[in-house]
Short mmCIF file of C-alpha atoms in Angstrom, two decimals:
data_model
loop_
_atom_site.label_atom_id
_atom_site.label_comp_id
_atom_site.label_asym_id
_atom_site.label_seq_id
_atom_site.Cartn_x
_atom_site.Cartn_y
_atom_site.Cartn_z
CA MET A 1 19.43 20.15 -5.34
CA ILE A 2 21.76 20.50 -2.31
CA THR A 3 18.98 19.47 0.11
CA PHE A 4 18.20 16.36 -1.92
CA PHE A 5 21.84 15.21 -2.15
CA VAL A 6 22.52 15.91 1.53
CA ALA A 7 19.38 13.95 2.47
CA ILE A 8 20.42 10.91 0.41
CA ILE A 9 23.97 11.00 1.82
CA ALA A 10 22.59 11.29 5.37
CA LEU A 11 20.35 8.26 4.87
CA VAL A 12 23.16 6.07 3.52
CA ALA A 13 25.63 7.26 6.17
CA ALA A 14 23.13 6.47 8.92
CA TYR A 15 23.17 2.78 8.04
CA PHE A 16 26.93 2.63 8.80
CA THR A 17 26.81 4.89 11.88
CA TYR A 18 23.56 5.08 13.82
CA GLY A 19 22.43 1.71 12.50
CA LYS A 20 25.61 0.15 13.82
CA TYR A 21 25.05 1.81 17.19
CA VAL A 22 21.47 0.50 17.40
CA GLU A 23 22.82 -2.97 16.58
CA LYS A 24 25.44 -2.67 19.33
CA VAL A 25 22.76 -1.65 21.85
CA PHE A 26 20.61 -4.67 21.00
CA GLY A 27 23.55 -7.11 20.92
CA PRO A 28 22.85 -9.77 18.26
CA ASN A 29 24.24 -13.25 18.97
CA GLU A 30 25.36 -15.09 15.83
CA ASP A 31 25.65 -18.37 17.76
CA ARG A 32 21.97 -18.34 18.81
CA GLN A 33 19.71 -20.49 16.66
CA THR A 34 17.01 -18.48 14.88
CA PRO A 35 13.32 -19.51 14.56
CA ALA A 36 13.93 -20.40 10.90
CA TYR A 37 15.85 -23.46 12.16
CA ALA A 38 14.39 -23.99 15.65
CA ASN A 39 10.76 -23.96 14.40
CA GLN A 40 11.28 -25.02 10.77
CA ASP A 41 7.91 -26.21 9.32
CA GLY A 42 8.28 -25.74 5.55
CA VAL A 43 5.45 -23.17 5.44
CA ASP A 44 6.24 -20.02 7.43
CA TYR A 45 9.49 -21.03 9.17
CA VAL A 46 11.87 -21.55 6.25
CA PRO A 47 15.58 -20.54 6.25
CA MET A 48 16.38 -18.19 3.34
CA ASN A 49 19.62 -16.38 2.52
CA LYS A 50 20.35 -12.76 3.56
CA GLN A 51 19.91 -11.19 0.12
CA LYS A 52 16.56 -12.87 -0.50
CA ASN A 53 15.31 -11.95 2.96
CA ALA A 54 16.41 -8.33 2.52
CA LEU A 55 14.70 -8.01 -0.84
CA ILE A 56 11.48 -9.56 0.49
CA GLN A 57 11.61 -7.26 3.52
CA LEU A 58 12.04 -4.20 1.31
CA LEU A 59 9.18 -5.17 -0.96
CA ASN A 60 7.00 -6.15 2.01
CA ILE A 61 7.40 -2.82 3.83
CA ALA A 62 7.51 -0.59 0.73
CA GLY A 63 3.85 -0.63 -0.31
CA THR A 64 2.31 2.45 -1.89
CA GLY A 65 3.41 4.25 1.30
CA PRO A 66 6.86 5.43 0.14
CA ILE A 67 5.25 6.67 -3.08
CA PHE A 68 1.69 7.78 -2.25
CA GLY A 69 2.59 9.12 1.23
CA PRO A 70 5.49 11.31 0.02
CA ILE A 71 3.41 12.51 -2.93
CA MET A 72 0.68 13.70 -0.57
CA GLY A 73 3.33 14.93 1.83
CA ALA A 74 4.89 16.96 -1.00
CA LEU A 75 1.89 19.29 -0.66
CA TYR A 76 3.65 20.68 2.44
CA GLY A 77 6.77 21.53 0.41
CA PRO A 78 10.42 20.72 1.25
CA VAL A 79 9.68 20.46 4.98
CA ALA A 80 8.54 16.94 4.08
CA PHE A 81 12.20 16.05 3.36
CA LEU A 82 13.06 16.54 7.03
CA TRP A 83 10.52 14.01 8.24
CA ILE A 84 11.59 11.45 5.64
CA VAL A 85 15.27 11.68 6.62
CA LEU A 86 15.01 12.10 10.41
CA GLY A 87 12.05 9.75 10.63
CA SER A 88 13.78 6.99 8.65
CA ILE A 89 17.03 7.18 10.62
CA PHE A 90 15.85 7.69 14.20
CA ALA A 91 12.32 6.27 14.18
CA GLY A 92 11.46 4.01 11.25
CA ALA A 93 14.70 2.03 10.98
CA VAL A 94 14.94 1.67 14.78
CA HIS A 95 11.31 0.51 14.85
CA ASP A 96 11.90 -2.07 12.12
CA TYR A 97 15.16 -3.38 13.56
CA LEU A 98 13.85 -3.79 17.11
CA THR A 99 10.57 -5.34 15.96
CA GLY A 100 12.38 -7.87 13.78
CA MET A 101 15.09 -8.74 16.28
CA ILE A 102 12.77 -9.01 19.29
CA SER A 103 10.56 -11.30 17.18
CA ILE A 104 13.59 -13.45 16.39
CA ARG A 105 14.35 -13.67 20.12
CA ASN A 106 10.76 -14.76 20.74
CA ARG A 107 10.36 -17.59 18.22
CA GLY A 108 9.07 -15.40 15.40
CA ALA A 109 6.23 -13.90 17.46
CA HIS A 110 3.99 -11.28 15.83
CA ILE A 111 3.30 -7.90 17.43
CA PRO A 112 0.14 -8.83 19.42
CA GLU A 113 2.00 -11.65 21.18
CA LEU A 114 4.96 -9.33 21.85
CA ALA A 115 2.60 -6.69 23.24
CA GLY A 116 1.11 -9.27 25.59
CA ARG A 117 4.55 -10.30 26.84
CA PHE A 118 5.98 -6.82 27.38
CA LEU A 119 3.01 -4.48 27.91
CA GLY A 120 0.41 -6.79 29.51
CA LYS A 121 -2.51 -9.07 28.56
CA VAL A 122 -4.89 -6.19 27.79
CA SER A 123 -2.36 -4.84 25.32
CA ARG A 124 -2.27 -8.20 23.54
CA HIS A 125 -6.00 -8.07 22.79
CA LEU A 126 -5.87 -4.36 21.88
CA VAL A 127 -2.90 -4.76 19.55
CA ASN A 128 -4.44 -7.85 17.98
CA ILE A 129 -7.50 -5.80 16.95
CA PHE A 130 -5.31 -2.89 15.86
CA ALA A 131 -2.98 -5.07 13.82
CA LEU A 132 -5.76 -7.00 12.07
CA LEU A 133 -7.59 -3.75 11.25
CA LEU A 134 -4.37 -2.34 9.84
CA LEU A 135 -3.58 -5.43 7.80
CA LEU A 136 -7.08 -5.64 6.33
CA LEU A 137 -6.95 -1.96 5.41
CA VAL A 138 -3.46 -2.39 3.93
CA GLY A 139 -4.50 -5.46 1.97
CA THR A 140 -7.54 -3.67 0.63
CA VAL A 141 -5.77 -0.38 -0.14
CA PHE A 142 -3.00 -2.36 -1.83
CA VAL A 143 -5.56 -4.07 -4.05
CA THR A 144 -7.25 -0.87 -5.17
CA THR A 145 -4.13 1.24 -5.72
CA PRO A 146 -2.22 -1.14 -8.06
CA ALA A 147 -5.47 -1.89 -9.84
CA SER A 148 -5.98 1.86 -10.33
CA LEU A 149 -2.42 2.29 -11.59
CA LEU A 150 -2.79 -0.55 -14.10
CA HIS A 151 -6.23 0.68 -15.15
CA ASN A 152 -4.78 4.13 -15.91
CA LEU A 153 -1.74 2.61 -17.66
CA ILE A 154 -3.86 0.66 -20.15
CA ASP A 155 -6.37 3.54 -20.63
CA GLY A 156 -9.23 1.55 -19.13
CA ARG A 157 -9.18 -1.18 -21.79
CA VAL A 158 -9.72 -3.81 -19.07
CA ALA A 159 -12.47 -3.35 -16.48
CA LEU A 160 -11.19 -2.22 -13.08
CA VAL A 161 -13.12 -5.01 -11.31
CA ALA A 162 -11.37 -7.61 -13.47
CA ILE A 163 -7.94 -6.28 -12.49
CA ILE A 164 -8.98 -6.27 -8.83
CA LEU A 165 -10.06 -9.93 -9.04
CA VAL A 166 -6.74 -10.97 -10.65
CA ILE A 167 -4.79 -9.23 -7.87
CA PHE A 168 -7.00 -10.86 -5.25
CA ALA A 169 -6.30 -14.28 -6.81
CA TYR A 170 -2.53 -13.70 -6.54
CA TYR A 171 -2.87 -12.51 -2.94
CA PHE A 172 -4.89 -15.60 -2.04
CA LEU A 173 -2.28 -18.01 -3.40
CA SER A 174 0.63 -16.16 -1.77
CA THR A 175 -1.25 -16.19 1.55
CA ILE A 176 -1.89 -19.92 1.73
CA LEU A 177 1.17 -21.42 -0.04
CA PRO A 178 4.59 -21.85 1.67
CA ILE A 179 6.56 -18.59 1.73
CA ASP A 180 9.32 -19.87 -0.55
CA LYS A 181 6.96 -21.14 -3.28
CA ILE A 182 5.67 -17.83 -4.67
CA ILE A 183 6.99 -14.93 -2.60
CA GLY A 184 10.55 -16.29 -2.46
CA ARG A 185 10.59 -16.89 -6.22
CA VAL A 186 8.88 -13.89 -7.84
CA TYR A 187 10.21 -11.12 -5.58
CA PRO A 188 13.66 -10.92 -7.22
CA TYR A 189 11.94 -9.98 -10.49
CA PHE A 190 9.60 -7.53 -8.76
CA GLY A 191 12.59 -6.02 -6.96
CA ALA A 192 14.50 -5.46 -10.20
CA LEU A 193 11.48 -3.68 -11.68
CA LEU A 194 11.14 -1.46 -8.62
CA ILE A 195 14.83 -0.51 -8.47
CA ILE A 196 15.08 0.23 -12.19
CA GLY A 197 11.91 2.35 -12.19
CA THR A 198 12.82 4.35 -9.07
CA ILE A 199 16.41 5.05 -10.20
CA ALA A 200 15.12 6.10 -13.62
CA VAL A 201 12.72 8.65 -12.10
CA GLY A 202 15.47 10.09 -9.86
CA ALA A 203 18.03 10.27 -12.70
CA ALA A 204 15.52 11.89 -15.07
CA LEU A 205 15.01 14.79 -12.67
CA PHE A 206 18.69 15.74 -13.16
CA ILE A 207 19.10 14.78 -16.82
CA ARG A 208 16.09 16.91 -17.81
CA GLY A 209 17.39 19.87 -15.76
CA TYR A 210 14.67 20.11 -13.15
CA THR A 211 15.47 22.10 -10.00
CA ILE A 212 14.47 20.30 -6.83
CA PRO A 213 13.27 22.77 -4.16
CA GLU A 214 15.68 23.47 -1.31
CA LEU A 215 14.81 22.97 2.35
CA SER A 216 12.22 25.35 3.71
CA LEU A 217 10.36 25.15 7.00
CA THR A 218 7.42 27.01 5.48
CA ASN A 219 4.12 25.12 5.31
CA MET A 220 3.14 25.25 1.62
CA HIS A 221 0.03 23.04 1.84
CA PRO A 222 -2.69 24.57 -0.40
CA ALA A 223 -5.37 23.71 2.17
CA ASP A 224 -3.15 25.07 4.97
CA LEU A 225 -3.33 21.82 6.94
CA PRO A 226 -0.95 21.89 9.92
CA VAL A 227 2.44 20.15 9.71
CA PHE A 228 2.00 18.96 13.32
CA PRO A 229 0.43 16.40 13.46
CA ILE A 230 -0.93 15.69 9.97
CA LEU A 231 2.35 15.43 8.04
CA PHE A 232 3.46 12.62 10.36
CA LEU A 233 0.34 10.61 9.56
CA THR A 234 0.55 11.40 5.85
CA ILE A 235 4.12 10.23 5.21
CA THR A 236 4.23 6.92 7.04
CA CYS A 237 6.06 4.26 5.00
CA GLY A 238 9.24 6.07 4.01
CA ALA A 239 9.68 7.54 7.52
CA LEU A 240 7.90 5.50 10.20
CA SER A 241 5.19 2.89 9.68
CA GLY A 242 3.48 0.48 12.03
CA PHE A 243 2.70 -1.76 9.07
CA HIS A 244 6.37 -2.73 9.12
CA ALA A 245 5.88 -4.18 12.60
CA THR A 246 3.44 -6.67 11.07
CA GLN A 247 5.87 -7.56 8.29
CA SER A 248 9.21 -7.91 10.09
CA PRO A 249 8.08 -11.04 11.99
CA LEU A 250 7.47 -12.78 8.64
CA ILE A 251 11.20 -12.37 7.89
CA SER A 252 12.21 -13.11 11.48
CA ARG A 253 10.89 -16.61 10.73
CA THR A 254 13.19 -16.98 7.70
CA THR A 255 16.37 -15.19 8.88
CA GLN A 256 19.40 -17.46 9.16
CA ASN A 257 21.51 -15.48 11.62
CA GLU A 258 20.94 -12.61 14.06
CA LYS A 259 23.94 -10.69 12.66
CA GLN A 260 22.00 -10.30 9.38
CA GLY A 261 19.39 -8.19 11.19
CA ARG A 262 20.94 -4.75 10.62
CA TYR A 263 21.16 -5.33 6.86
CA ILE A 264 17.66 -6.84 6.58
CA PHE A 265 15.66 -4.62 8.96
CA TYR A 266 17.55 -1.33 9.49
CA GLY A 267 19.08 -1.28 6.01
CA MET A 268 15.88 -1.91 4.07
CA MET A 269 14.10 0.88 5.94
CA ILE A 270 16.89 3.23 4.86
CA ALA A 271 16.38 2.02 1.28
CA GLU A 272 12.69 2.81 1.59
CA GLY A 273 13.60 6.30 2.80
CA VAL A 274 15.61 6.81 -0.40
CA ILE A 275 12.59 5.73 -2.49
CA ALA A 276 10.39 8.16 -0.55
CA MET A 277 12.87 11.02 -1.13
CA ILE A 278 12.87 10.44 -4.90
CA TRP A 279 9.09 10.45 -5.24
CA ALA A 280 8.60 13.43 -2.89
CA ALA A 281 11.22 15.37 -4.86
CA ALA A 282 9.60 14.45 -8.20
CA ALA A 283 6.11 15.46 -7.02
CA MET A 284 7.11 18.85 -5.58
CA THR A 285 9.45 19.59 -8.52
CA ILE A 286 7.03 18.91 -11.38
CA PHE A 287 3.85 20.28 -9.77
CA ASP A 288 2.93 23.27 -7.67
CA GLY A 289 0.73 22.68 -4.66
CA GLN A 290 -2.58 23.54 -6.33
CA SER A 291 -2.06 21.34 -9.41
CA LEU A 292 -0.76 18.49 -7.27
CA GLN A 293 -3.79 18.71 -5.01
CA GLY A 294 -6.04 18.76 -8.06
CA LEU A 295 -4.53 15.56 -9.48
CA ILE A 296 -4.77 13.81 -6.12
CA ASN A 297 -8.42 14.80 -5.78
CA GLU A 298 -9.15 13.71 -9.35
CA GLY A 299 -7.69 10.23 -9.23
CA THR A 300 -5.81 9.65 -5.95
CA ALA A 301 -1.99 9.69 -5.92
CA SER A 302 -1.96 6.97 -8.62
CA LEU A 303 -2.73 9.64 -11.22
CA VAL A 304 0.30 11.63 -10.02
CA VAL A 305 2.54 8.55 -10.33
CA ASN A 306 1.35 8.05 -13.91
CA GLU A 307 1.85 11.75 -14.78
CA VAL A 308 5.33 11.97 -13.21
CA SER A 309 6.52 8.77 -14.89
CA MET A 310 5.30 9.68 -18.35
CA THR A 311 6.55 13.29 -18.09
CA LEU A 312 10.06 12.30 -17.01
CA LEU A 313 10.58 9.07 -18.93
CA GLY A 314 8.24 9.04 -21.91
CA ALA A 315 5.94 6.19 -22.91
CA VAL A 316 8.36 3.23 -22.60
CA GLY A 317 10.36 4.36 -19.58
CA GLY A 318 7.23 5.72 -17.94
CA THR A 319 5.51 2.36 -18.30
CA ILE A 320 8.45 0.65 -16.56
CA ALA A 321 8.35 3.20 -13.75
CA VAL A 322 4.58 2.78 -13.30
CA LEU A 323 4.99 -0.98 -13.24
CA GLY A 324 7.67 -0.51 -10.58
CA ALA A 325 5.14 1.50 -8.59
CA VAL A 326 2.55 -1.26 -9.12
CA VAL A 327 5.00 -3.81 -7.71
CA LEU A 328 5.23 -1.99 -4.36
CA PRO A 329 1.62 -2.32 -3.22
CA ILE A 330 1.29 -5.83 -4.65
CA THR A 331 4.31 -7.06 -2.70
CA SER A 332 2.92 -5.57 0.49
CA GLY A 333 -0.68 -6.61 -0.06
CA ASP A 334 0.21 -10.27 -0.39
CA THR A 335 2.20 -10.33 2.83
CA ALA A 336 -0.43 -8.22 4.63
CA PHE A 337 -2.90 -11.05 4.24
CA ARG A 338 -0.22 -13.62 5.10
CA ALA A 339 0.64 -11.74 8.28
CA ALA A 340 -3.04 -11.46 9.17
CA ARG A 341 -3.39 -15.24 8.76
CA ASN A 342 -0.36 -15.81 11.03
CA ILE A 343 -1.59 -13.39 13.68
CA ILE A 344 -5.04 -14.99 13.87
CA ALA A 345 -3.49 -18.48 13.93
CA ASP A 346 -1.12 -17.51 16.77
CA TYR A 347 -3.96 -15.81 18.67
CA ILE A 348 -6.23 -18.88 18.59
CA SER A 349 -3.30 -21.38 18.66
CA LEU A 350 -4.21 -23.01 15.34
CA SER A 351 -1.37 -24.83 13.58
CA GLN A 352 -0.85 -23.77 9.98
CA THR A 353 0.93 -26.84 8.63
CA LYS A 354 -2.29 -28.17 7.02
CA MET A 355 -3.83 -26.40 4.02
CA THR A 356 -7.39 -26.75 5.36
CA LYS A 357 -6.49 -24.78 8.50
CA ARG A 358 -4.88 -22.04 6.43
CA LEU A 359 -8.00 -21.82 4.24
CA ALA A 360 -10.24 -21.61 7.31
CA ILE A 361 -8.59 -18.31 8.21
CA ALA A 362 -7.75 -16.96 4.76
CA ILE A 363 -11.20 -17.23 3.12
CA PRO A 364 -13.07 -15.01 5.66
CA LEU A 365 -10.23 -12.46 5.46
CA PHE A 366 -10.62 -12.10 1.70
CA VAL A 367 -14.40 -11.89 1.90
CA VAL A 368 -14.15 -8.93 4.30
CA SER A 369 -11.40 -7.30 2.22
CA TYR A 370 -13.45 -7.53 -0.99
CA TRP A 371 -16.31 -5.78 0.77
CA LEU A 372 -13.92 -3.03 1.89
CA THR A 373 -12.97 -2.32 -1.76
CA THR A 374 -16.47 -0.83 -2.20
CA ILE A 375 -15.62 1.96 0.29
CA ASP A 376 -14.19 5.30 -0.90
CA PHE A 377 -10.38 5.18 -1.14
CA ASN A 378 -9.84 8.47 0.73
CA ILE A 379 -11.81 7.13 3.73
CA LEU A 380 -9.77 3.90 3.72
CA TRP A 381 -6.49 5.87 3.53
CA ARG A 382 -7.54 8.08 6.45
CA TYR A 383 -8.20 5.07 8.68
CA PHE A 384 -5.10 3.31 7.38
CA SER A 385 -2.91 6.29 8.36
CA PHE A 386 -4.35 6.40 11.88
CA ALA A 387 -4.14 2.62 12.43
CA ASN A 388 -0.67 2.58 10.91
CA GLN A 389 0.93 5.15 13.18
CA GLY A 390 -0.98 3.89 16.21
CA THR A 391 0.60 0.49 15.61
CA ALA A 392 4.01 2.14 15.14
CA ALA A 393 3.67 3.80 18.55
CA LEU A 394 2.78 0.47 20.20
CA ALA A 395 5.70 -1.29 18.49
CA LEU A 396 8.14 1.37 19.68
CA TRP A 397 6.82 1.05 23.25
CA ILE A 398 7.43 -2.71 23.00
CA GLY A 399 11.00 -2.03 21.86
CA THR A 400 11.48 0.48 24.66
CA MET A 401 10.23 -2.01 27.26
CA TYR A 402 12.55 -4.75 25.93
CA LEU A 403 15.60 -2.50 26.23
CA PHE A 404 14.44 -1.06 29.58
CA VAL A 405 14.14 -4.50 31.21
CA LYS A 406 17.52 -5.56 29.76
CA LYS A 407 19.01 -2.34 31.21
CA LYS A 408 20.20 -1.10 27.82
CA ASN A 409 19.92 2.34 26.22
CA TYR A 410 16.14 2.42 25.84
CA PHE A 411 16.12 6.10 24.80
CA ILE A 412 16.75 5.09 21.17
CA ALA A 413 13.18 3.73 21.14
CA LEU A 414 11.62 5.90 23.88
CA ILE A 415 12.14 9.24 22.13
CA PRO A 416 10.43 8.27 18.82
CA ALA A 417 7.75 6.37 20.83
CA VAL A 418 6.85 9.49 22.82
CA PHE A 419 6.90 11.67 19.69
CA ILE A 420 4.64 9.53 17.52
CA THR A 421 2.29 8.80 20.43
CA ASP A 422 1.82 12.55 20.86
CA MET A 423 1.23 13.01 17.12
CA VAL A 424 -1.36 10.18 16.94
CA LEU A 425 -3.28 11.39 20.01
CA THR A 426 -3.21 14.99 18.81
CA TYR A 427 -4.48 13.86 15.40
CA ILE A 428 -7.40 11.95 16.97
CA LEU A 429 -8.37 14.98 19.03
CA TYR A 430 -7.95 17.44 16.11
CA ASP A 431 -9.35 15.64 13.05
CA SER A 432 -13.06 16.31 12.58
CA ASN A 433 -13.67 13.33 10.26
CA LEU A 434 -11.98 10.59 12.28
CA GLY A 435 -11.67 12.12 15.74
CA PHE A 436 -13.16 14.74 18.08
CA GLY A 437 -12.70 17.92 16.03
CA LEU A 438 -11.17 19.97 18.84
CA SER A 439 -9.37 23.25 18.20
CA TYR A 440 -5.72 23.03 17.17
CA GLN A 441 -4.47 24.32 20.53
CA ALA A 442 -6.81 22.11 22.59
CA ALA A 443 -5.83 19.03 20.55
CA HIS A 444 -2.12 19.63 21.14
CA THR A 445 -2.65 20.25 24.86
CA GLY A 446 -4.78 17.10 25.22
CA GLY A 447 -2.33 15.01 23.20
CA PHE A 448 0.59 16.22 25.30
CA ILE A 449 -1.17 15.45 28.62
CA MET A 450 -2.23 11.95 27.50
CA THR A 451 1.31 11.23 26.25
CA ILE A 452 2.73 12.17 29.66
CA ILE A 453 0.23 9.82 31.34
CA ILE A 454 1.11 6.95 28.96
CA THR A 455 4.83 7.54 29.54
CA ALA A 456 4.32 7.46 33.31
CA LEU A 457 2.34 4.21 33.02
CA PHE A 458 5.13 2.76 30.90
CA PHE A 459 7.76 3.39 33.56
CA TRP A 460 5.46 1.95 36.25
CA LYS A 461 5.01 -1.20 34.15
CA GLY A 462 8.72 -1.27 33.31
CA ARG A 463 9.77 -1.23 36.97
CA LYS A 464 7.24 -3.93 37.73
CA ASN A 465 8.60 -6.11 34.89
CA SER A 466 12.13 -5.55 36.18
CA ARG A 467 11.19 -6.54 39.74
CA GLU A 468 9.48 -9.69 38.46
CA ASN A 469 12.53 -10.50 36.31
CA LEU A 470 10.50 -10.66 33.08
CA VAL A 471 12.16 -13.04 30.59
CA VAL A 472 12.49 -11.02 27.40
CA ASP A 473 14.30 -13.64 25.29
CA LEU A 474 12.72 -17.07 25.02
CA GLU A 475 15.20 -19.90 25.16
CA ALA A 476 16.67 -21.14 21.89
CA PRO A 477 19.58 -23.52 21.36
CA SER A 478 22.78 -22.09 19.97
CA PHE A 479 23.99 -23.25 16.58
CA ARG A 480 26.96 -24.83 18.34
CA LYS A 481 24.78 -26.72 20.81
CA ALA A 482 22.49 -27.84 17.98
CA GLU A 483 25.52 -29.16 16.08
CA LYS A 484 26.59 -31.21 19.10
CA ILE A 485 23.09 -32.62 19.58
CA ASN A 486 22.84 -33.56 15.94
#
């Protein structure tokens, strides 16, 4: 119990301490006009208030990741708590804040465009492929997982394919319609369902007298999978997730003022960390490693969500909690496709003001995604985890470069960038299904050497950018100047 309470307190305190420091390092300018006003088009660039933006950001980034990831991470035991807390504070929230704010400073640019500006033209093409792969996988995974949860909830009375088609229909509409027409209107209701369900699960653990395990550095995974690197690619959303780098630019196009950034980007990542802590605690409290692994193997983590909710809250409360869990992937799946549409449009310079041009990009995306639903979920999740953390590493390198060129404390982004780069490279070398299947020691050695090389290349590129006086903030009128012009 002590570990759980200390972790929650640390997460909340970080928003007011380390979050404020990160904000000070970046230096938001409340007089600078944001893309929501400078590029207002009524479709993607639409000013929305702070609370609405924060709620949309939370629901966008909190897919099944802060539930499914921590449930699978719970197989390792309480050591998973450390990654959720430290990852959220020093990696995930920094990643989200810098990605969102740098996007605001660059007219709402998505991550491939930012990679091209700060890391070079080759990086732009590489990140474009990476980001689109990630978004397609996310969109597909976040169709199948809520469909599976709903299918279990209603005891299979409606065919799974029918539920999948209904979710696809919602995703399609939210992808092509202006952001304030569906997403801006339904998310407050989705958010209420999520918050009520999550709080109910956390409260029930204490009311029913369960004892949450205390911190232990012992690896309790029943299959004895190594903590380094696999835990860090298992718990992604809820600690550090590259998917967030594809979502923050959506809100950078609707943010009214740069000073709102800490609340919207850093704060909502902390909120996601709290959600992850509750579900990780519930999974490792109610199940032992073997039974938890058995449920995951039997029906993915969705079966665990259903079992936890019904056990803690009964039929009525459990249904609300499951619906809250359903909301998470749905509110990330819809914006995954929307972000993919924006990224492709930016890449080929295709205006999105006309519906026909939006459809030209959206329809092929959904055709490919529907085909991906026929692939085994565990294979999709494996590739999602790799693409996710690979994108997170790239986003953190972008943030590091931005601060390096501006001669600010770039270590706040460099340290997590180096760490997650090492974990991703080690995972690729170690994993026999996705990567090269090297021995554990050889994989770590190879990952470390490649990370050193990448870091050296970064500093070479950084010094070159500094010598060439790279412009890191595209010009935008201040609110005061705009007022005078108007």
